[in-house]
Amino acid sequence: MSRTSLAAQLLRMGWAAGRRTGDGAVRGVALLLAAASLTLGLSAVAAVYAAYDGMEHRTGERALQFQDAFPDRPAVAVARSDFDEAEGRQYSLVYLRPLSRNTPLPPGLDRWPAPGQAVLSPQLYRALRAEGALSRLGKVVGVIHESGLASPGERYAYVNPTDKQLDKAGFSRVVGFGKDKGLPAGDVLFVSDRGKLLTALYLILLPAGVMAVVAARMGSAGRDKRTALVSALGGGSRHRLWLTVGESAAPVLAGAVLGTLPAFLTMTTDHVRLPWIGYGLSSADLRHWWWATALAGCVGAVGTLALVCVMHRPGRRGGTRPVQLSVRQGQVIGIGLSAADLHYGLGSRAPGSRTVRGPPDEAVQRGCGGSPGHLPLCGRPRRGSGGHQDRRFSP
C-alpha cells in the first residue's frame, strides 16, 4: 500500500470514527465553536488594522500643508483648524478660504463654498439638524463625500469664513493638502490608539484558546484507544497524525468559515455601524484588507488543528510496546486497520457487535486477523536471545 493511499485511508477512518463515536458529535460542535471563536477574534484584529489604515490614509490626504513648512511653494489658501461640539461630542472643523479659482479642492468636495457657507459630513449634518442648529456654521450647501472622511461616521466640516471671521487672528497661509508635513484633524485626534483596542482583542482571544484546549481533549478516552491500536500495529506519529486530522478537520474547517463570515458579509455592504460604540466601519477598508481576513481563517483552522494534534497523546496502554514492522509497514498497517475498523469500529459499536476484552496484544492480534499467539497477516516471530520471542516481524 502506497503512502498516499494509506494516508487517505487513515483520514477516512478518522472522519468516520469522529461521526460514529458516541460523543463525537459533541466534540465536533465544540471544535466548530472553538475554531469559529478563534477565527472571529483574528478577523476582528484584521478589521482593526484595516480601519485604522484607511483612517490614517484619508486623514493624511486632506491634512493642511502650511507655508511655514514649505517656504518655496506659493500659498493657495488661508486656513484655520478649530473645534466645536454637537450632541455632547467634540468634532473638528476647518475654516478655509481659497486665494484663487485654481486652488485645488480638498478631498471629498465637489466645489468651493462661498463665504459664509459650509460643507458638512453626513453624520455632522444629522447631528446639527437634530439639535436644530443646522445653520450654526453657516449656510449648508453640500456634504463631504466618503473619500474626504476618515471614517463613514466622522463629524467634520469645511467652512468658508465670512470677511468678518477672516479678520480675526489665527489664519495661516496654506500651500496644499497632503500627508507630508501636514496638520491632521478629525477622528484621528479623538479615536483611541489602535494599541488599546488590539490589547482588548488579544484578551478576548484567551477564552477562545481555552475553549480550543477543552474541545481538543473531549472524548479523549476513545481516541486514545484508537491511537493505541495504531501504535500496536506499528504505526508511528505520522499515522496517528493522519487519523487525528481526519477526525477533527471537518468541524474545524466549518468553524473557520463561520468565523470569517461576518467580515466577508460586511465587505458586501456599504458601511456598518458597530453596536454599543456607534463607530462607522468602512466596507471599502475591509475589502482592501480582504487577504488579512482570509489569512485569519487559515491561521484559525491550522492553529486549532495543530492544537488538537499536539494535545492528543500517543495512547500507549499498559506495558504494550508498538510492534516494529519491516519494509511493508504501510501494507500491514493498512490491512490491520481495515480489519480493526470492520470488526470493532475503532471505538464505535455497530448493532450486535461485541467489544474485545483481553490483553492489548490479543486485541492487536485479532485486529490483524489471527488468534492469540499467532499473527498470520503480520508475519512470523523471530527468536531473540535468551529464548524469548522478539516482536519484530518480517513480511
Short mmCIF file of C-alpha atoms in Angstrom, two decimals:
data_model
loop_
_atom_site.label_atom_id
_atom_site.label_comp_id
_atom_site.label_asym_id
_atom_site.label_seq_id
_atom_site.Cartn_x
_atom_site.Cartn_y
_atom_site.Cartn_z
CA MET A 1 0.00 0.00 0.00
CA SER A 2 1.45 3.38 -1.01
CA ARG A 3 1.89 6.19 1.48
CA THR A 4 -0.71 8.30 -0.30
CA SER A 5 -3.39 5.62 -0.21
CA LEU A 6 -2.57 4.78 3.42
CA ALA A 7 -2.85 8.44 4.41
CA ALA A 8 -6.18 8.69 2.59
CA GLN A 9 -7.43 5.58 4.34
CA LEU A 10 -6.39 6.92 7.74
CA LEU A 11 -8.12 10.22 7.00
CA ARG A 12 -11.32 8.41 6.01
CA MET A 13 -11.18 6.21 9.09
CA GLY A 14 -10.62 9.20 11.35
CA TRP A 15 -13.53 11.03 9.76
CA ALA A 16 -15.79 8.00 10.14
CA ALA A 17 -14.67 7.46 13.73
CA GLY A 18 -15.49 11.04 14.60
CA ARG A 19 -19.00 10.58 13.25
CA ARG A 20 -19.66 7.17 14.81
CA THR A 21 -18.28 7.68 18.29
CA GLY A 22 -20.93 8.36 20.93
CA ASP A 23 -19.57 11.76 22.00
CA GLY A 24 -18.07 12.55 18.58
CA ALA A 25 -20.95 14.88 17.69
CA VAL A 26 -20.50 16.84 20.92
CA ARG A 27 -16.77 17.12 20.33
CA GLY A 28 -17.39 18.18 16.73
CA VAL A 29 -19.65 21.02 17.88
CA ALA A 30 -17.06 22.05 20.48
CA LEU A 31 -14.29 22.10 17.86
CA LEU A 32 -16.50 24.08 15.48
CA LEU A 33 -17.25 26.70 18.14
CA ALA A 34 -13.60 26.87 19.23
CA ALA A 35 -12.36 27.37 15.67
CA ALA A 36 -15.12 29.91 14.98
CA SER A 37 -14.28 31.90 18.13
CA LEU A 38 -10.57 31.92 17.36
CA THR A 39 -11.12 32.90 13.73
CA LEU A 40 -13.64 35.59 14.67
CA GLY A 41 -11.14 37.12 17.07
CA LEU A 42 -8.36 37.07 14.49
CA SER A 43 -10.61 38.57 11.81
CA ALA A 44 -11.54 41.33 14.29
CA VAL A 45 -7.83 42.09 14.69
CA ALA A 46 -7.54 42.30 10.90
CA ALA A 47 -10.56 44.64 10.81
CA VAL A 48 -8.90 46.94 13.35
CA TYR A 49 -5.78 47.21 11.20
CA ALA A 50 -7.93 47.81 8.10
CA ALA A 51 -9.99 50.56 9.77
CA TYR A 52 -7.01 52.41 11.20
CA ASP A 53 -5.04 52.09 7.96
CA GLY A 54 -7.90 53.65 5.97
CA MET A 55 -8.46 56.36 8.56
CA GLU A 56 -4.79 57.37 8.62
CA HIS A 57 -4.57 57.34 4.82
CA ARG A 58 -7.58 59.63 4.25
CA THR A 59 -6.58 61.90 7.13
CA GLY A 60 -3.17 62.34 5.56
CA GLU A 61 -4.64 63.12 2.14
CA ARG A 62 -6.64 66.08 3.48
CA ALA A 63 -4.07 67.40 6.00
CA LEU A 64 -3.30 71.10 5.65
CA GLN A 65 0.22 71.92 4.44
CA PHE A 66 1.15 75.33 5.80
CA GLN A 67 3.57 77.63 4.05
CA ASP A 68 5.84 77.74 7.09
CA ALA A 69 6.83 74.13 6.30
CA PHE A 70 7.14 74.81 2.54
CA PRO A 71 8.54 78.35 2.13
CA ASP A 72 9.38 77.78 -1.55
CA ARG A 73 5.80 76.96 -2.56
CA PRO A 74 3.17 79.65 -3.25
CA ALA A 75 0.15 79.92 -0.96
CA VAL A 76 -3.19 78.85 -2.43
CA ALA A 77 -5.50 79.42 0.56
CA VAL A 78 -5.69 80.63 4.13
CA ALA A 79 -6.98 78.28 6.81
CA ARG A 80 -7.55 77.75 10.49
CA SER A 81 -8.30 74.46 12.24
CA ASP A 82 -10.89 74.68 15.00
CA PHE A 83 -13.20 72.58 17.18
CA ASP A 84 -16.90 72.58 18.02
CA GLU A 85 -19.40 70.32 19.77
CA ALA A 86 -22.63 68.61 18.74
CA GLU A 87 -24.77 66.29 20.89
CA GLY A 88 -22.09 66.29 23.55
CA ARG A 89 -19.32 65.15 21.20
CA GLN A 90 -16.43 67.26 20.01
CA TYR A 91 -15.54 67.41 16.33
CA SER A 92 -13.10 69.17 14.01
CA LEU A 93 -13.90 71.90 11.52
CA VAL A 94 -11.65 73.80 9.12
CA TYR A 95 -12.13 77.42 8.13
CA LEU A 96 -10.76 77.61 4.60
CA ARG A 97 -10.72 80.49 2.10
CA PRO A 98 -9.21 79.87 -1.36
CA LEU A 99 -6.99 82.63 -2.77
CA SER A 100 -7.76 81.93 -6.43
CA ARG A 101 -10.13 79.98 -8.63
CA ASN A 102 -7.36 77.49 -9.40
CA THR A 103 -6.95 76.45 -5.78
CA PRO A 104 -7.21 72.63 -5.57
CA LEU A 105 -10.25 71.29 -3.75
CA PRO A 106 -9.84 69.31 -0.52
CA PRO A 107 -10.63 65.59 -0.86
CA GLY A 108 -14.38 64.92 -0.75
CA LEU A 109 -15.56 68.32 -2.07
CA ASP A 110 -17.18 68.96 -5.46
CA ARG A 111 -16.86 72.75 -5.39
CA TRP A 112 -15.76 75.58 -3.14
CA PRO A 113 -18.42 77.00 -0.83
CA ALA A 114 -18.90 80.74 -0.97
CA PRO A 115 -18.01 82.95 2.02
CA GLY A 116 -20.42 82.24 4.85
CA GLN A 117 -21.27 78.75 3.52
CA ALA A 118 -20.33 75.34 4.91
CA VAL A 119 -19.97 71.76 3.71
CA LEU A 120 -20.62 69.10 6.37
CA SER A 121 -20.10 65.39 6.75
CA PRO A 122 -23.35 63.35 6.68
CA GLN A 123 -23.10 62.44 10.36
CA LEU A 124 -22.50 66.05 11.43
CA TYR A 125 -25.39 67.19 9.24
CA ARG A 126 -27.74 64.78 11.04
CA ALA A 127 -26.43 65.79 14.47
CA LEU A 128 -26.85 69.53 13.89
CA ARG A 129 -30.28 69.03 12.37
CA ALA A 130 -31.34 67.01 15.43
CA GLU A 131 -30.21 69.93 17.63
CA GLY A 132 -31.99 72.46 15.44
CA ALA A 133 -28.67 74.22 14.81
CA LEU A 134 -28.08 73.40 11.17
CA SER A 135 -27.09 76.99 10.34
CA ARG A 136 -24.64 77.32 13.21
CA LEU A 137 -21.57 77.16 10.94
CA GLY A 138 -23.19 78.96 8.02
CA LYS A 139 -25.49 78.06 5.18
CA VAL A 140 -25.07 74.36 4.39
CA VAL A 141 -24.57 73.84 0.65
CA GLY A 142 -23.41 70.23 0.46
CA VAL A 143 -21.95 67.18 2.15
CA ILE A 144 -18.43 65.78 2.21
CA HIS A 145 -18.03 62.57 0.23
CA GLU A 146 -16.55 59.39 1.72
CA SER A 147 -13.16 59.97 0.08
CA GLY A 148 -12.71 63.07 2.26
CA LEU A 149 -13.71 61.48 5.58
CA ALA A 150 -11.54 59.47 7.93
CA SER A 151 -14.48 57.14 8.63
CA PRO A 152 -18.12 56.95 7.47
CA GLY A 153 -19.36 58.26 10.84
CA GLU A 154 -16.87 61.10 11.21
CA ARG A 155 -18.13 64.57 12.16
CA TYR A 156 -16.20 67.06 10.07
CA ALA A 157 -16.85 70.38 8.33
CA TYR A 158 -15.30 72.83 5.87
CA VAL A 159 -16.39 76.44 6.36
CA ASN A 160 -15.56 79.34 4.07
CA PRO A 161 -15.35 82.16 6.61
CA THR A 162 -17.02 85.50 6.23
CA ASP A 163 -14.89 88.60 5.86
CA LYS A 164 -15.54 89.43 9.50
CA GLN A 165 -14.32 85.99 10.61
CA LEU A 166 -11.33 86.23 8.29
CA ASP A 167 -10.13 89.42 10.03
CA LYS A 168 -9.64 87.51 13.26
CA ALA A 169 -6.19 86.22 14.16
CA GLY A 170 -5.28 82.57 13.75
CA PHE A 171 -5.44 82.12 9.98
CA SER A 172 -2.31 80.83 8.24
CA ARG A 173 -1.33 80.53 4.62
CA VAL A 174 -1.71 77.07 3.06
CA VAL A 175 0.15 75.66 0.04
CA GLY A 176 -1.94 72.49 -0.42
CA PHE A 177 -3.12 69.23 1.11
CA GLY A 178 -1.13 66.09 1.85
CA LYS A 179 0.42 63.86 4.47
CA ASP A 180 3.92 65.29 4.06
CA LYS A 181 4.29 67.78 6.96
CA GLY A 182 0.53 68.20 7.01
CA LEU A 183 -1.56 69.05 10.07
CA PRO A 184 -4.01 66.19 10.81
CA ALA A 185 -7.55 66.86 12.00
CA GLY A 186 -10.74 64.93 12.61
CA ASP A 187 -11.31 61.48 14.12
CA VAL A 188 -7.61 60.74 14.33
CA LEU A 189 -7.49 63.23 17.23
CA PHE A 190 -10.44 61.70 19.12
CA VAL A 191 -10.30 57.95 18.45
CA SER A 192 -8.21 55.90 20.86
CA ASP A 193 -4.91 54.49 19.72
CA ARG A 194 -5.18 51.14 17.98
CA GLY A 195 -2.92 49.55 20.60
CA LYS A 196 -5.59 49.79 23.30
CA LEU A 197 -8.20 48.14 21.09
CA LEU A 198 -5.80 45.42 19.99
CA THR A 199 -4.92 44.67 23.61
CA ALA A 200 -8.62 44.16 24.39
CA LEU A 201 -8.99 41.86 21.38
CA TYR A 202 -5.95 39.82 22.39
CA LEU A 203 -7.53 39.33 25.81
CA ILE A 204 -10.72 38.14 24.10
CA LEU A 205 -8.66 35.55 22.23
CA LEU A 206 -7.65 33.90 25.52
CA PRO A 207 -11.10 32.34 26.18
CA ALA A 208 -11.13 31.13 22.58
CA GLY A 209 -7.80 29.37 23.21
CA VAL A 210 -9.14 27.79 26.41
CA MET A 211 -12.21 26.58 24.52
CA ALA A 212 -9.95 25.05 21.87
CA VAL A 213 -7.93 23.20 24.54
CA VAL A 214 -11.09 21.82 26.17
CA ALA A 215 -12.53 20.78 22.80
CA ALA A 216 -9.25 19.08 21.83
CA ARG A 217 -9.40 16.74 24.82
CA MET A 218 -13.12 15.96 24.73
CA GLY A 219 -13.76 12.26 24.18
CA SER A 220 -10.07 11.53 24.62
CA ALA A 221 -10.61 8.02 26.03
CA GLY A 222 -11.92 6.59 22.75
CA ARG A 223 -9.26 8.35 20.68
CA ASP A 224 -6.51 7.15 23.00
CA LYS A 225 -7.68 3.57 22.43
CA ARG A 226 -7.63 4.05 18.68
CA THR A 227 -4.15 5.50 18.67
CA ALA A 228 -3.01 2.72 21.00
CA LEU A 229 -4.20 0.22 18.41
CA VAL A 230 -2.41 2.13 15.63
CA SER A 231 0.79 2.16 17.70
CA ALA A 232 0.46 -1.55 18.47
CA LEU A 233 0.13 -2.25 14.75
CA GLY A 234 3.43 -0.48 14.16
CA GLY A 235 2.13 2.95 13.26
CA GLY A 236 4.21 5.95 14.09
CA SER A 237 3.44 9.56 14.88
CA ARG A 238 2.74 10.25 11.20
CA HIS A 239 -0.05 7.65 11.10
CA ARG A 240 -1.58 8.91 14.35
CA LEU A 241 -1.45 12.42 12.92
CA TRP A 242 -3.45 11.47 9.82
CA LEU A 243 -6.03 9.69 11.97
CA THR A 244 -6.42 12.72 14.27
CA VAL A 245 -6.62 15.19 11.38
CA GLY A 246 -9.28 13.09 9.65
CA GLU A 247 -11.35 13.06 12.81
CA SER A 248 -11.12 16.82 13.50
CA ALA A 249 -10.69 18.52 10.12
CA ALA A 250 -14.37 18.81 9.13
CA PRO A 251 -15.67 20.69 12.23
CA VAL A 252 -12.52 22.84 12.42
CA LEU A 253 -12.79 23.94 8.79
CA ALA A 254 -16.52 24.62 9.20
CA GLY A 255 -15.76 26.74 12.27
CA ALA A 256 -13.08 28.71 10.42
CA VAL A 257 -15.51 29.51 7.60
CA LEU A 258 -18.17 30.51 10.13
CA GLY A 259 -15.71 32.79 11.95
CA THR A 260 -14.75 34.73 8.81
CA LEU A 261 -18.34 35.01 7.58
CA PRO A 262 -19.18 38.30 9.42
CA ALA A 263 -16.15 40.08 7.94
CA PHE A 264 -16.82 38.89 4.40
CA LEU A 265 -20.52 39.80 4.68
CA THR A 266 -19.50 43.28 5.85
CA MET A 267 -17.39 43.66 2.72
CA THR A 268 -20.50 43.25 0.57
CA THR A 269 -22.35 46.14 2.28
CA ASP A 270 -21.83 49.88 2.13
CA HIS A 271 -20.99 50.61 5.76
CA VAL A 272 -21.57 49.01 9.14
CA ARG A 273 -22.12 50.86 12.41
CA LEU A 274 -20.66 48.88 15.29
CA PRO A 275 -23.10 48.27 18.16
CA TRP A 276 -22.64 49.96 21.55
CA ILE A 277 -19.80 52.24 20.41
CA GLY A 278 -21.51 53.61 17.28
CA TYR A 279 -18.33 53.70 15.20
CA GLY A 280 -18.85 53.54 11.43
CA LEU A 281 -16.73 50.85 9.78
CA SER A 282 -15.88 51.33 6.12
CA SER A 283 -16.51 48.27 3.98
CA ALA A 284 -14.02 49.66 1.44
CA ASP A 285 -11.26 49.41 4.04
CA LEU A 286 -12.18 45.79 4.77
CA ARG A 287 -12.20 44.96 1.06
CA HIS A 288 -8.73 46.46 0.78
CA TRP A 289 -7.60 44.09 3.56
CA TRP A 290 -9.53 41.01 2.37
CA TRP A 291 -6.34 38.98 2.36
CA ALA A 292 -5.92 39.56 6.11
CA THR A 293 -9.41 38.17 6.77
CA ALA A 294 -8.64 35.10 4.64
CA LEU A 295 -5.34 34.71 6.49
CA ALA A 296 -7.19 34.90 9.80
CA GLY A 297 -9.38 31.99 8.69
CA CYS A 298 -6.36 29.91 7.67
CA VAL A 299 -4.49 30.67 10.89
CA GLY A 300 -7.56 29.83 12.99
CA ALA A 301 -8.08 26.49 11.23
CA VAL A 302 -4.41 25.48 11.21
CA GLY A 303 -3.92 26.62 14.80
CA THR A 304 -6.89 24.64 16.08
CA LEU A 305 -5.84 21.51 14.18
CA ALA A 306 -2.27 21.87 15.44
CA LEU A 307 -3.55 22.20 19.00
CA VAL A 308 -5.68 19.08 18.61
CA CYS A 309 -2.72 17.10 17.25
CA VAL A 310 -0.28 18.35 19.90
CA MET A 311 -2.63 17.66 22.78
CA HIS A 312 -3.51 14.18 21.53
CA ARG A 313 -1.36 11.70 23.40
CA PRO A 314 0.27 8.73 21.62
CA GLY A 315 -2.08 6.49 23.54
CA ARG A 316 0.06 3.63 24.91
CA ARG A 317 -1.91 1.28 27.05
CA GLY A 318 -0.26 -0.51 29.93
CA GLY A 319 3.06 -2.08 29.05
CA THR A 320 2.25 -2.65 25.41
CA ARG A 321 5.07 -1.67 23.08
CA PRO A 322 4.45 -0.79 19.45
CA VAL A 323 5.11 -3.61 17.03
CA GLN A 324 8.04 -2.76 14.75
CA LEU A 325 7.48 -3.73 11.15
CA SER A 326 9.79 -4.02 8.22
CA VAL A 327 9.62 -2.59 4.70
CA ARG A 328 5.96 -3.42 4.13
CA GLN A 329 4.91 -1.49 7.20
CA GLY A 330 2.32 0.58 5.35
CA GLN A 331 0.65 -2.53 3.88
CA VAL A 332 0.45 -4.28 7.23
CA ILE A 333 -0.91 -1.19 8.99
CA GLY A 334 -3.49 -0.75 6.27
CA ILE A 335 -4.64 -4.39 6.46
CA GLY A 336 -4.67 -4.36 10.24
CA LEU A 337 -6.54 -1.08 10.49
CA SER A 338 -9.05 -2.17 7.88
CA ALA A 339 -9.75 -5.35 9.79
CA ALA A 340 -9.96 -3.48 13.08
CA ASP A 341 -12.28 -0.93 11.58
CA LEU A 342 -14.57 -3.58 10.09
CA HIS A 343 -14.79 -5.74 13.21
CA TYR A 344 -14.52 -3.26 16.03
CA GLY A 345 -15.26 0.18 14.54
CA LEU A 346 -12.17 1.75 16.08
CA GLY A 347 -14.01 2.58 19.26
CA SER A 348 -17.56 2.61 17.90
CA ARG A 349 -20.19 -0.10 18.28
CA ALA A 350 -22.43 -1.26 15.47
CA PRO A 351 -25.71 -3.02 16.33
CA GLY A 352 -24.98 -6.51 17.58
CA SER A 353 -21.21 -6.04 17.79
CA ARG A 354 -19.09 -7.17 20.74
CA THR A 355 -16.20 -5.41 22.41
CA VAL A 356 -12.98 -7.43 22.55
CA ARG A 357 -11.73 -7.82 26.09
CA GLY A 358 -8.35 -9.10 27.00
CA PRO A 359 -4.73 -8.07 26.86
CA PRO A 360 -3.78 -5.38 24.33
CA ASP A 361 -1.63 -7.84 22.37
CA GLU A 362 -4.64 -10.08 21.93
CA ALA A 363 -6.72 -7.20 20.60
CA VAL A 364 -4.00 -6.34 18.11
CA GLN A 365 -3.74 -9.96 17.01
CA ARG A 366 -7.48 -10.15 16.48
CA GLY A 367 -7.37 -6.84 14.60
CA CYS A 368 -4.73 -8.31 12.32
CA GLY A 369 -6.90 -11.30 11.64
CA GLY A 370 -5.18 -14.03 13.70
CA SER A 371 -5.59 -15.71 17.04
CA PRO A 372 -3.65 -15.20 20.29
CA GLY A 373 -0.07 -16.27 19.83
CA HIS A 374 -0.37 -16.37 16.04
CA LEU A 375 -0.38 -13.42 13.56
CA PRO A 376 -0.72 -14.83 10.06
CA LEU A 377 -1.12 -11.41 8.38
CA CYS A 378 1.59 -9.57 10.29
CA GLY A 379 4.42 -12.04 9.76
CA ARG A 380 6.27 -14.65 11.74
CA PRO A 381 8.06 -14.05 15.03
CA ARG A 382 11.80 -14.36 15.35
CA ARG A 383 13.70 -15.80 18.23
CA GLY A 384 15.79 -13.36 20.17
CA SER A 385 18.50 -14.00 22.71
CA GLY A 386 17.54 -15.94 25.84
CA GLY A 387 14.84 -17.90 24.11
CA HIS A 388 12.32 -15.03 24.29
CA GLN A 389 10.28 -14.04 21.35
CA ASP A 390 11.36 -10.80 19.72
CA ARG A 391 8.36 -8.79 18.49
CA ARG A 392 9.97 -7.70 15.25
CA PHE A 393 8.25 -9.08 12.22
CA SER A 394 9.23 -9.53 8.65
CA PRO A 395 6.82 -9.79 5.77
#
